PDB file of C-alpha atoms and ligand atoms in Angstrom:
ATOM      1  CA  MET A  17     175.835 -88.771  45.926  1.00 32.00           C
ATOM      2  CA  LYS A  18     176.117 -89.373  42.205  1.00 34.00           C
ATOM      3  CA  PRO A  19     177.369 -92.912  41.685  1.00 33.00           C
ATOM      4  CA  LEU A  20     180.984 -92.842  40.641  1.00 31.00           C
ATOM      5  CA  THR A  21     182.006 -94.968  37.701  1.00 32.00           C
ATOM      6  CA  PHE A  22     185.584 -96.088  37.707  1.00 30.00           C
ATOM      7  CA  ALA A  23     185.285 -98.128  34.557  1.00 33.00           C
ATOM      8  CA  ASP A  24     186.763 -95.540  32.226  1.00 31.00           C
ATOM      9  CA  VAL A  25     189.029 -93.561  34.489  1.00 32.00           C
ATOM     10  CA  THR A  26     192.663 -94.153  35.177  1.00 32.00           C
ATOM     11  CA  PRO A  27     193.892 -93.960  38.750  1.00 38.00           C
ATOM     12  CA  GLU A  28     195.566 -90.665  37.819  1.00 35.00           C
ATOM     13  CA  SER A  29     192.367 -88.987  36.693  1.00 38.00           C
ATOM     14  CA  LEU A  30     190.617 -90.463  39.693  1.00 38.00           C
ATOM     15  CA  TYR A  31     193.207 -88.829  41.887  1.00 34.00           C
ATOM     16  CA  LEU A  32     192.641 -85.484  40.172  1.00 33.00           C
ATOM     17  CA  ASN A  33     188.905 -85.880  40.676  1.00 44.00           C
ATOM     18  CA  ARG A  34     189.189 -86.687  44.320  1.00 40.00           C
ATOM     19  CA  ARG A  35     188.252 -83.245  45.613  1.00 36.00           C
ATOM     20  CA  GLN A  36     185.188 -83.285  43.440  1.00 38.00           C
ATOM     21  CA  ILE A  37     184.261 -86.775  44.621  1.00 41.00           C
ATOM     22  CA  MET A  38     184.671 -85.855  48.247  1.00 41.00           C
ATOM     23  CA  ALA A  39     182.573 -82.735  47.829  1.00 39.00           C
ATOM     24  CA  GLY A  40     179.623 -84.997  47.036  1.00 40.00           C
ATOM     25  CA  MET A  41     180.000 -87.329  49.980  1.00 45.00           C
ATOM     26  CA  THR A  42     178.290 -87.259  53.317  1.00 45.00           C
ATOM     27  CA  ALA A  43     180.320 -85.552  56.016  1.00 42.00           C
ATOM     28  CA  MET A  44     180.908 -88.850  57.792  1.00 48.00           C
ATOM     29  CA  THR A  45     182.275 -90.602  54.734  1.00 51.00           C
ATOM     30  CA  ALA A  46     184.348 -87.639  53.641  1.00 45.00           C
ATOM     31  CA  ALA A  47     185.877 -87.409  57.089  1.00 46.00           C
ATOM     32  CA  ALA A  48     186.668 -91.095  56.921  1.00 50.00           C
ATOM     33  CA  LEU A  49     188.429 -90.673  53.622  1.00 49.00           C
ATOM     34  CA  ALA A  50     190.420 -87.597  54.608  1.00 47.00           C
ATOM     35  CA  PRO A  51     192.310 -88.739  57.667  1.00 44.00           C
ATOM     36  CA  ARG A  52     194.356 -86.321  59.668  1.00 48.00           C
ATOM     37  CA  ALA A  53     197.953 -85.988  58.590  1.00 45.00           C
ATOM     38  CA  ALA A  54     197.474 -88.119  55.484  1.00 53.00           C
ATOM     39  CA  ARG A  55     199.236 -86.910  52.386  1.00 57.00           C
ATOM     40  CA  ALA A  56     196.986 -86.656  49.343  1.00 55.00           C
ATOM     41  CA  GLU A  57     198.983 -89.305  47.523  1.00 58.00           C
ATOM     42  CA  ASP A  58     198.300 -91.748  50.376  1.00 73.00           C
ATOM     43  CA  LEU A  59     194.893 -92.209  48.793  1.00 87.00           C
ATOM     44  CA  LYS A  60     195.997 -92.515  45.199  1.00 90.00           C
ATOM     45  CA  PRO A  61     194.483 -95.840  44.193  1.00 95.00           C
ATOM     46  CA  ASN A  62     196.646 -98.677  43.014  1.00 96.00           C
ATOM     47  CA  THR A  63     196.070 -99.763  39.437  1.00 97.00           C
ATOM     48  CA  PHE A  64     193.445-102.379  38.614  1.00 98.00           C
ATOM     49  CA  GLU A  65     196.298-104.667  37.547  1.00 97.00           C
ATOM     50  CA  GLU A  66     198.066-104.319  40.893  1.00 97.00           C
ATOM     51  CA  ILE A  67     194.886-104.872  42.918  1.00 98.00           C
ATOM     52  CA  THR A  68     193.891-107.942  40.914  1.00 98.00           C
ATOM     53  CA  GLY A  69     197.364-109.383  40.286  1.00 98.00           C
ATOM     54  CA  TYR A  70     198.887-109.449  43.776  1.00 98.00           C
ATOM     55  CA  ASN A  71     196.566-111.259  46.185  1.00 98.00           C
ATOM     56  CA  ASN A  72     196.270-113.485  49.207  1.00 98.00           C
ATOM     57  CA  TYR A  73     193.659-116.211  48.733  1.00 98.00           C
ATOM     58  CA  TYR A  74     194.984-119.547  49.931  1.00 98.00           C
ATOM     59  CA  GLU A  75     192.050-121.480  48.473  1.00 98.00           C
ATOM     60  CA  PHE A  76     193.844-120.841  45.149  1.00 98.00           C
ATOM     61  CA  GLY A  77     197.451-121.205  46.249  1.00 97.00           C
ATOM     62  CA  THR A  78     199.872-119.430  48.527  1.00 96.00           C
ATOM     63  CA  GLY A  79     201.723-117.420  45.864  1.00 97.00           C
ATOM     64  CA  LYS A  80     200.716-113.808  45.260  1.00 97.00           C
ATOM     65  CA  GLU A  81     200.007-114.546  41.600  1.00 98.00           C
ATOM     66  CA  ASP A  82     198.171-117.830  42.208  1.00 98.00           C
ATOM     67  CA  PRO A  83     194.717-116.280  42.845  1.00 98.00           C
ATOM     68  CA  ALA A  84     194.800-114.356  39.541  1.00 98.00           C
ATOM     69  CA  ALA A  85     195.881-117.522  37.726  1.00 98.00           C
ATOM     70  CA  ASN A  86     193.450-119.949  39.395  1.00 98.00           C
ATOM     71  CA  ALA A  87     190.395-118.172  40.802  1.00 98.00           C
ATOM     72  CA  SER A  88     188.500-118.084  37.512  1.00 97.00           C
ATOM     73  CA  MET A  89     187.510-121.718  38.142  1.00 96.00           C
ATOM     74  CA  LEU A  90     185.197-120.612  40.958  1.00 98.00           C
ATOM     75  CA  LYS A  91     181.515-120.357  39.946  1.00 98.00           C
ATOM     76  CA  THR A  92     180.005-117.320  41.696  1.00 98.00           C
ATOM     77  CA  ASP A  93     176.540-117.444  40.148  1.00 98.00           C
ATOM     78  CA  PRO A  94     174.178-118.632  41.548  1.00 98.00           C
ATOM     79  CA  TRP A  95     175.347-117.661  45.052  1.00 98.00           C
ATOM     80  CA  THR A  96     173.535-118.306  48.313  1.00 98.00           C
ATOM     81  CA  VAL A  97     174.345-116.781  51.687  1.00 99.00           C
ATOM     82  CA  LYS A  98     173.102-118.492  54.838  1.00 99.00           C
ATOM     83  CA  VAL A  99     172.067-116.051  57.557  1.00 98.00           C
ATOM     84  CA  ASP A 100     171.644-117.667  60.953  1.00 98.00           C
ATOM     85  CA  GLY A 101     171.988-117.267  64.695  1.00 98.00           C
ATOM     86  CA  MET A 102     170.561-114.327  66.597  1.00 98.00           C
ATOM     87  CA  VAL A 103     168.684-112.626  63.753  1.00 98.00           C
ATOM     88  CA  ASP A 104     165.038-111.839  63.092  1.00 98.00           C
ATOM     89  CA  LYS A 105     165.155-112.987  59.470  1.00 98.00           C
ATOM     90  CA  PRO A 106     167.352-116.070  59.176  1.00 98.00           C
ATOM     91  CA  GLY A 107     167.422-117.993  55.928  1.00 98.00           C
ATOM     92  CA  ASP A 108     169.251-119.021  52.808  1.00 98.00           C
ATOM     93  CA  TYR A 109     169.301-115.864  50.708  1.00 98.00           C
ATOM     94  CA  ALA A 110     170.106-115.603  47.029  1.00 98.00           C
ATOM     95  CA  LEU A 111     172.793-112.911  46.955  1.00 98.00           C
ATOM     96  CA  ALA A 112     170.617-110.520  44.939  1.00 98.00           C
ATOM     97  CA  ASP A 113     167.832-110.845  47.528  1.00 98.00           C
ATOM     98  CA  LEU A 114     170.237-110.245  50.398  1.00 98.00           C
ATOM     99  CA  LEU A 115     171.475-107.051  48.740  1.00 98.00           C
ATOM    100  CA  SER A 116     168.185-105.788  47.308  1.00 98.00           C
ATOM    101  CA  GLY A 117     167.182-102.377  48.614  1.00 98.00           C
ATOM    102  CA  LEU A 118     170.703-101.649  49.874  1.00 98.00           C
ATOM    103  CA  LYS A 119     172.598 -98.766  48.305  1.00 98.00           C
ATOM    104  CA  VAL A 120     175.941 -99.592  46.718  1.00 98.00           C
ATOM    105  CA  GLU A 121     178.538 -96.988  47.715  1.00 98.00           C
ATOM    106  CA  ASP A 122     182.032 -96.059  46.543  1.00 98.00           C
ATOM    107  CA  ARG A 123     184.782 -96.178  49.148  1.00 97.00           C
ATOM    108  CA  VAL A 124     188.458 -95.525  48.478  1.00 97.00           C
ATOM    109  CA  TYR A 125     190.241 -97.221  51.382  1.00 98.00           C
ATOM    110  CA  ARG A 126     193.796 -97.926  52.397  1.00 97.00           C
ATOM    111  CA  PHE A 127     194.447-101.669  52.607  1.00 98.00           C
ATOM    112  CA  ARG A 128     197.205-102.878  54.938  1.00 98.00           C
ATOM    113  CA  CYS A 129     198.196-106.531  54.954  1.00 98.00           C
ATOM    114  CA  VAL A 130     199.677-107.987  58.129  1.00 97.00           C
ATOM    115  CA  GLU A 131     202.679-108.934  55.957  1.00 97.00           C
ATOM    116  CA  ALA A 132     203.570-105.196  55.866  1.00 97.00           C
ATOM    117  CA  TRP A 133     202.546-104.361  52.309  1.00 96.00           C
ATOM    118  CA  SER A 134     199.741-102.002  51.408  1.00 96.00           C
ATOM    119  CA  MET A 135     197.564-100.678  48.599  1.00 96.00           C
ATOM    120  CA  VAL A 136     194.776 -98.168  48.109  1.00 97.00           C
ATOM    121  CA  ILE A 137     191.637 -99.748  46.684  1.00 98.00           C
ATOM    122  CA  PRO A 138     188.517 -98.112  45.206  1.00 98.00           C
ATOM    123  CA  TRP A 139     185.815-100.513  46.404  1.00 98.00           C
ATOM    124  CA  GLN A 140     182.106-100.613  45.761  1.00 98.00           C
ATOM    125  CA  GLY A 141     179.813-102.259  48.261  1.00 98.00           C
ATOM    126  CA  VAL A 142     177.109-101.943  50.868  1.00 98.00           C
ATOM    127  CA  PRO A 143     177.758-100.917  54.458  1.00 98.00           C
ATOM    128  CA  LEU A 144     177.601-104.041  56.623  1.00 98.00           C
ATOM    129  CA  ALA A 145     175.399-102.057  59.049  1.00 98.00           C
ATOM    130  CA  ALA A 146     172.705-101.713  56.377  1.00 98.00           C
ATOM    131  CA  LEU A 147     172.801-105.438  55.672  1.00 98.00           C
ATOM    132  CA  LEU A 148     172.628-106.271  59.383  1.00 98.00           C
ATOM    133  CA  ASP A 149     169.708-103.873  59.860  1.00 98.00           C
ATOM    134  CA  LYS A 150     167.921-105.625  57.024  1.00 98.00           C
ATOM    135  CA  ILE A 151     168.277-109.088  58.561  1.00 98.00           C
ATOM    136  CA  GLY A 152     167.463-107.788  62.036  1.00 98.00           C
ATOM    137  CA  VAL A 153     170.176-108.314  64.644  1.00 98.00           C
ATOM    138  CA  GLN A 154     168.748-109.421  67.986  1.00 98.00           C
ATOM    139  CA  PRO A 155     169.916-107.630  71.162  1.00 98.00           C
ATOM    140  CA  SER A 156     171.568-110.805  72.480  1.00 98.00           C
ATOM    141  CA  ALA A 157     174.050-110.872  69.553  1.00 98.00           C
ATOM    142  CA  LYS A 158     177.546-109.650  70.447  1.00 98.00           C
ATOM    143  CA  TYR A 159     179.519-110.787  67.392  1.00 98.00           C
ATOM    144  CA  VAL A 160     179.086-111.524  63.722  1.00 98.00           C
ATOM    145  CA  ALA A 161     180.905-114.472  62.141  1.00 99.00           C
ATOM    146  CA  PHE A 162     181.593-115.056  58.451  1.00 99.00           C
ATOM    147  CA  GLU A 163     182.523-118.143  56.450  1.00 98.00           C
ATOM    148  CA  THR A 164     183.971-118.595  52.984  1.00 98.00           C
ATOM    149  CA  LEU A 165     182.535-121.141  50.560  1.00 98.00           C
ATOM    150  CA  LEU A 166     183.787-124.696  51.080  1.00 98.00           C
ATOM    151  CA  ARG A 167     184.074-126.229  47.602  1.00 98.00           C
ATOM    152  CA  PRO A 168     187.353-128.097  47.107  1.00 98.00           C
ATOM    153  CA  GLU A 169     186.515-129.037  43.484  1.00 98.00           C
ATOM    154  CA  GLU A 170     186.727-125.356  42.582  1.00 98.00           C
ATOM    155  CA  MET A 171     189.071-124.226  45.341  1.00 98.00           C
ATOM    156  CA  PRO A 172     192.031-126.604  45.063  1.00 97.00           C
ATOM    157  CA  GLY A 173     193.827-125.140  48.077  1.00 97.00           C
ATOM    158  CA  GLN A 174     191.055-126.622  50.213  1.00 98.00           C
ATOM    159  CA  LYS A 175     192.353-130.099  49.322  1.00 97.00           C
ATOM    160  CA  MET A 176     195.502-129.214  51.220  1.00 95.00           C
ATOM    161  CA  GLY A 177     195.838-128.693  54.918  1.00 92.00           C
ATOM    162  CA  ILE A 178     197.362-125.211  54.645  1.00 93.00           C
ATOM    163  CA  LEU A 179     194.530-123.706  56.707  1.00 96.00           C
ATOM    164  CA  ASP A 180     191.596-125.085  58.660  1.00 96.00           C
ATOM    165  CA  TRP A 181     188.851-124.693  56.024  1.00 98.00           C
ATOM    166  CA  PRO A 182     186.509-122.984  55.511  1.00 98.00           C
ATOM    167  CA  TYR A 183     188.213-119.619  56.021  1.00 98.00           C
ATOM    168  CA  ARG A 184     186.464-117.880  58.937  1.00 98.00           C
ATOM    169  CA  GLU A 185     186.431-114.385  60.328  1.00 98.00           C
ATOM    170  CA  GLY A 186     184.442-112.311  62.770  1.00 98.00           C
ATOM    171  CA  LEU A 187     183.827-108.869  64.238  1.00 99.00           C
ATOM    172  CA  ARG A 188     182.353-107.448  67.389  1.00 98.00           C
ATOM    173  CA  ILE A 189     178.893-106.013  66.705  1.00 98.00           C
ATOM    174  CA  ASP A 190     180.000-102.405  67.188  1.00 98.00           C
ATOM    175  CA  GLU A 191     182.849-102.954  64.703  1.00 98.00           C
ATOM    176  CA  ALA A 192     180.422-104.564  62.271  1.00 98.00           C
ATOM    177  CA  MET A 193     177.984-101.660  62.621  1.00 98.00           C
ATOM    178  CA  HIS A 194     180.678 -99.008  62.124  1.00 98.00           C
ATOM    179  CA  PRO A 195     179.971 -96.929  58.999  1.00 98.00           C
ATOM    180  CA  LEU A 196     183.419 -97.685  57.523  1.00 98.00           C
ATOM    181  CA  THR A 197     182.797-101.466  57.490  1.00 98.00           C
ATOM    182  CA  LEU A 198     181.877-102.589  53.996  1.00 98.00           C
ATOM    183  CA  MET A 199     180.626-105.704  52.267  1.00 98.00           C
ATOM    184  CA  ALA A 200     182.400-105.233  48.947  1.00 98.00           C
ATOM    185  CA  THR A 201     180.843-106.379  45.695  1.00 98.00           C
ATOM    186  CA  GLY A 202     183.044-104.484  43.250  1.00 98.00           C
ATOM    187  CA  LEU A 203     186.179-102.514  42.640  1.00 98.00           C
ATOM    188  CA  TYR A 204     187.037 -99.878  40.042  1.00 98.00           C
ATOM    189  CA  GLY A 205     183.359 -99.907  39.104  1.00 97.00           C
ATOM    190  CA  LYS A 206     183.481-103.523  37.941  1.00 98.00           C
ATOM    191  CA  PRO A 207     182.027-106.583  39.669  1.00 98.00           C
ATOM    192  CA  LEU A 208     184.504-107.926  42.206  1.00 98.00           C
ATOM    193  CA  PRO A 209     187.068-110.126  40.391  1.00 98.00           C
ATOM    194  CA  ASN A 210     187.201-113.697  41.692  1.00 98.00           C
ATOM    195  CA  GLN A 211     190.719-113.256  43.067  1.00 98.00           C
ATOM    196  CA  ASN A 212     189.532-110.359  45.234  1.00 98.00           C
ATOM    197  CA  GLY A 213     186.699-112.355  46.806  1.00 98.00           C
ATOM    198  CA  ALA A 214     183.749-112.426  44.404  1.00 98.00           C
ATOM    199  CA  PRO A 215     180.909-112.183  44.688  1.00 98.00           C
ATOM    200  CA  ILE A 216     181.008-110.630  48.175  1.00 99.00           C
ATOM    201  CA  ARG A 217     183.765-110.065  50.734  1.00 99.00           C
ATOM    202  CA  LEU A 218     184.329-108.125  53.916  1.00 99.00           C
ATOM    203  CA  VAL A 219     186.442-104.928  54.020  1.00 98.00           C
ATOM    204  CA  VAL A 220     187.399-103.413  57.391  1.00 98.00           C
ATOM    205  CA  PRO A 221     189.895-100.680  56.503  1.00 98.00           C
ATOM    206  CA  TRP A 222     191.394-100.116  59.971  1.00 98.00           C
ATOM    207  CA  LYS A 223     192.244-103.822  60.401  1.00 98.00           C
ATOM    208  CA  TYR A 224     194.848-106.057  58.810  1.00 98.00           C
ATOM    209  CA  GLY A 225     193.742-107.490  55.489  1.00 98.00           C
ATOM    210  CA  PHE A 226     193.248-111.035  56.765  1.00 98.00           C
ATOM    211  CA  LYS A 227     190.027-109.891  58.478  1.00 98.00           C
ATOM    212  CA  GLY A 228     188.613-109.324  54.979  1.00 98.00           C
ATOM    213  CA  VAL A 229     187.134-112.779  54.403  1.00 99.00           C
ATOM    214  CA  LYS A 230     186.365-113.501  50.746  1.00 99.00           C
ATOM    215  CA  ALA A 231     183.556-115.360  48.940  1.00 99.00           C
ATOM    216  CA  ILE A 232     181.212-115.243  51.929  1.00 99.00           C
ATOM    217  CA  VAL A 233     178.468-117.889  52.141  1.00 99.00           C
ATOM    218  CA  ARG A 234     177.488-117.633  55.783  1.00 99.00           C
ATOM    219  CA  ILE A 235     176.806-114.794  58.216  1.00 99.00           C
ATOM    220  CA  THR A 236     176.094-115.853  61.805  1.00 99.00           C
ATOM    221  CA  LEU A 237     175.052-113.592  64.681  1.00 98.00           C
ATOM    222  CA  THR A 238     176.283-114.965  67.976  1.00 98.00           C
ATOM    223  CA  ASP A 239     176.990-114.092  71.602  1.00 98.00           C
ATOM    224  CA  GLN A 240     180.338-115.951  71.527  1.00 98.00           C
ATOM    225  CA  MET A 241     183.584-114.535  70.127  1.00 98.00           C
ATOM    226  CA  PRO A 242     183.929-116.491  66.853  1.00 98.00           C
ATOM    227  CA  GLN A 243     186.880-118.635  65.932  1.00 97.00           C
ATOM    228  CA  THR A 244     188.891-116.981  63.182  1.00 98.00           C
ATOM    229  CA  THR A 245     191.210-118.724  60.743  1.00 98.00           C
ATOM    230  CA  TRP A 246     194.575-117.048  61.338  1.00 97.00           C
ATOM    231  CA  ASN A 247     193.983-116.794  65.067  1.00 97.00           C
ATOM    232  CA  MET A 248     193.335-120.556  65.121  1.00 96.00           C
ATOM    233  CA  MET A 249     196.561-121.117  63.142  1.00 95.00           C
ATOM    234  CA  ALA A 250     198.844-118.979  65.325  1.00 96.00           C
ATOM    235  CA  SER A 251     197.114-117.088  68.108  1.00 96.00           C
ATOM    236  CA  ASN A 252     200.356-115.485  69.299  1.00 95.00           C
ATOM    237  CA  GLU A 253     200.831-113.903  65.862  1.00 96.00           C
ATOM    238  CA  TYR A 254     197.294-113.061  64.741  1.00 97.00           C
ATOM    239  CA  GLY A 255     194.758-111.696  67.194  1.00 97.00           C
ATOM    240  CA  PHE A 256     190.984-111.501  66.937  1.00 98.00           C
ATOM    241  CA  TYR A 257     191.084-107.706  66.722  1.00 98.00           C
ATOM    242  CA  ALA A 258     193.920-107.362  64.185  1.00 98.00           C
ATOM    243  CA  ASN A 259     193.746-103.577  64.283  1.00 98.00           C
ATOM    244  CA  VAL A 260     196.550-101.983  62.280  1.00 98.00           C
ATOM    245  CA  ASN A 261     198.988-100.746  64.910  1.00 98.00           C
ATOM    246  CA  PRO A 262     202.507 -99.524  64.146  1.00 98.00           C
ATOM    247  CA  ASN A 263     203.410 -99.848  67.855  1.00 98.00           C
ATOM    248  CA  VAL A 264     202.642-103.550  68.199  1.00 97.00           C
ATOM    249  CA  ASP A 265     205.010-105.653  66.124  1.00 96.00           C
ATOM    250  CA  HIS A 266     204.291-109.052  64.692  1.00 96.00           C
ATOM    251  CA  PRO A 267     206.498-111.496  66.630  1.00 95.00           C
ATOM    252  CA  ARG A 268     208.574-112.028  63.475  1.00 96.00           C
ATOM    253  CA  TRP A 269     208.647-108.539  61.928  1.00 97.00           C
ATOM    254  CA  SER A 270     208.052-104.853  62.580  1.00 97.00           C
ATOM    255  CA  GLN A 271     204.681-103.284  61.821  1.00 98.00           C
ATOM    256  CA  ALA A 272     206.047 -99.726  62.000  1.00 98.00           C
ATOM    257  CA  SER A 273     206.251 -99.289  58.242  1.00 97.00           C
ATOM    258  CA  GLU A 274     204.870-100.791  55.067  1.00 96.00           C
ATOM    259  CA  ARG A 275     205.740-101.288  51.418  1.00 95.00           C
ATOM    260  CA  ARG A 276     203.189 -99.660  49.127  1.00 94.00           C
ATOM    261  CA  ILE A 277     202.635-101.978  46.187  1.00 94.00           C
ATOM    262  CA  GLY A 278     203.444-100.096  42.994  1.00 92.00           C
ATOM    263  CA  GLY A 279     205.644 -97.666  44.850  1.00 83.00           C
ATOM    264  CA  GLY A 280     203.574 -94.623  43.926  1.00 60.00           C
ATOM    265  CA  LEU A 281     205.226 -91.230  43.795  1.00 60.00           C
ATOM    266  CA  PHE A 282     207.499 -91.922  46.735  1.00 61.00           C
ATOM    267  CA  GLY A 283     208.363 -95.565  46.193  1.00 66.00           C
ATOM    268  CA  GLY A 284     209.788 -97.683  48.929  1.00 72.00           C
ATOM    269  CA  ARG A 285     208.440 -97.777  52.451  1.00 89.00           C
ATOM    270  CA  GLN A 286     206.134 -95.467  54.320  1.00 93.00           C
ATOM    271  CA  ASP A 287     205.154 -95.196  57.950  1.00 96.00           C
ATOM    272  CA  THR A 288     202.179 -97.281  59.012  1.00 97.00           C
ATOM    273  CA  LEU A 289     199.411 -95.158  60.529  1.00 97.00           C
ATOM    274  CA  MET A 290     197.554 -96.044  63.733  1.00 98.00           C
ATOM    275  CA  PHE A 291     194.332 -97.851  62.780  1.00 98.00           C
ATOM    276  CA  ASN A 292     195.633 -97.551  59.206  1.00 98.00           C
ATOM    277  CA  GLY A 293     194.827 -93.822  59.198  1.00 97.00           C
ATOM    278  CA  TYR A 294     191.263 -94.198  60.503  1.00 98.00           C
ATOM    279  CA  GLU A 295     192.080 -93.427  64.128  1.00 98.00           C
ATOM    280  CA  ASP A 296     189.717 -90.461  64.405  1.00 97.00           C
ATOM    281  CA  GLN A 297     186.843 -92.623  63.236  1.00 98.00           C
ATOM    282  CA  VAL A 298     187.452 -95.843  65.183  1.00 98.00           C
ATOM    283  CA  ALA A 299     189.697 -95.299  68.225  1.00 98.00           C
ATOM    284  CA  SER A 300     186.649 -94.828  70.463  1.00 98.00           C
ATOM    285  CA  LEU A 301     185.614 -98.447  69.799  1.00 98.00           C
ATOM    286  CA  TYR A 302     188.658 -99.592  71.786  1.00 98.00           C
ATOM    287  CA  LYS A 303     188.651 -97.058  74.600  1.00 97.00           C
ATOM    288  CA  GLY A 304     190.146 -98.508  77.772  1.00 97.00           C
ATOM    289  CA  MET A 305     191.463-101.636  76.012  1.00 97.00           C
ATOM    290  CA  ASP A 306     195.142-102.553  76.105  1.00 97.00           C
ATOM    291  CA  LEU A 307     195.887-102.808  72.389  1.00 97.00           C
ATOM    292  CA  ALA A 308     199.121-104.733  72.996  1.00 96.00           C
ATOM    293  CA  VAL A 309     197.105-107.470  74.723  1.00 96.00           C
ATOM    294  CA  ASN A 310     194.087-107.246  72.410  1.00 96.00           C
ATOM    295  CA  TYR A 311     196.140-107.275  69.186  1.00 97.00           C
TER     296      TYR A 311
HETATM  297  N1  LIG B 420     189.740-114.886  52.430  1.00 71.83           N
HETATM  298  C1  LIG B 420     189.815-116.187  52.131  1.00 71.83           C
HETATM  299  N2  LIG B 420     188.685-116.884  51.988  1.00 71.83           N
HETATM  300  N3  LIG B 420     191.007-116.829  51.967  1.00 71.83           N
HETATM  301  C2  LIG B 420     192.198-116.170  52.139  1.00 71.83           C
HETATM  302  O1  LIG B 420     193.271-116.790  52.007  1.00 71.83           O
HETATM  303  N4  LIG B 420     193.303-114.036  52.662  1.00 71.83           N
HETATM  304  C3  LIG B 420     193.156-112.837  53.481  1.00 71.83           C
HETATM  305  C4  LIG B 420     191.960-111.987  53.070  1.00 71.83           C
HETATM  306  N5  LIG B 420     190.796-112.826  52.856  1.00 71.83           N
HETATM  307  C5  LIG B 420     192.159-114.776  52.464  1.00 71.83           C
HETATM  308  C6  LIG B 420     190.881-114.153  52.583  1.00 71.83           C
HETATM  309  C7  LIG B 420     194.372-112.022  53.476  1.00 71.83           C
HETATM  310  S1  LIG B 420     195.707-112.634  54.333  1.00 71.83           S
HETATM  311  C8  LIG B 420     194.418-110.798  52.856  1.00 71.83           C
HETATM  312  S2  LIG B 420     195.778-109.776  53.034  1.00 71.83           S
HETATM  313  C9  LIG B 420     193.311-110.329  52.000  1.00 71.83           C
HETATM  314  O2  LIG B 420     192.274-111.290  51.880  1.00 71.83           O
HETATM  315  C10 LIG B 420     193.842-110.019  50.620  1.00 71.83           C
HETATM  316  O3  LIG B 420     192.845-109.383  49.850  1.00 71.83           O
HETATM  317  P1  LIG B 420     193.195-108.988  48.356  1.00 71.83           P
HETATM  318  O4  LIG B 420     193.773-110.191  47.691  1.00 71.83           O
HETATM  319  O5  LIG B 420     191.888-108.560  47.743  1.00 71.83           O
HETATM  320  O6  LIG B 420     194.186-107.863  48.410  1.00 71.83           O
END
């Protein structure tokens, strides 16, 4: 596929080009991006300003505008990622070395926060599966765990006990290997802005946004289900799986609908889709599981 450059296009022209873009994609990716029953405007990307101006990143404050205001103080170069646990090639990798040889892809994904707001984001990144293949996952590994940088001098929120730092997340290996799972390094054709998790963050489009750990400095392959930040904070509210599910409400609010940031053509609220619209691609991962118990 010809690499797509978002740098000079507006979301509107991107939307008009969508058919053309999809024509060039592999069948798997195109299927992922054209979910059943989705209206075309469901995948109209939010503006760059919306995506980079309304964020959750508690290392820089709890307000939605705090990350945009404060995240520039984080130094993202040089950047080292520790790879450890059940892998063939553990080590401390310079980010460029970790990513070398991996193909950066464009993925326009829905993004659904557990707080019941949503966006559509044109990411660039490498499939996590390709990265895991490169470092060599051993058969004993059942999960992959991620950690955010711990650097309170540059991440002032870490001086406060809002969360148990560093921010941690994890996936089951089959979730991590799924072709939709992305390690994002950019959006709108630009390097990932600091407030969105530069220089590298996780994107799992069928899960609530809190799974998308930002500023990753450690990737650990393990046979134990990893501890994850929001689950540690309130396990009755935030599960390990965190699959988007309109039928399982948060204890304090409904998950049946969502507020699309920017309002789009329709404005207001829209129905939340099972697995955020990626049901055809991912439902088989959870076959036989009670999704109300494994939320
Ligand atoms: N990663 C870190 N390190 N710290 C955070 O506070 N917030 C999470 C997730 N990743 C968070 C994080 C939450 S709650 C959401 S909804 C998404 O990042 C928000 O991503 P965005 O700001 O790029 O939209």
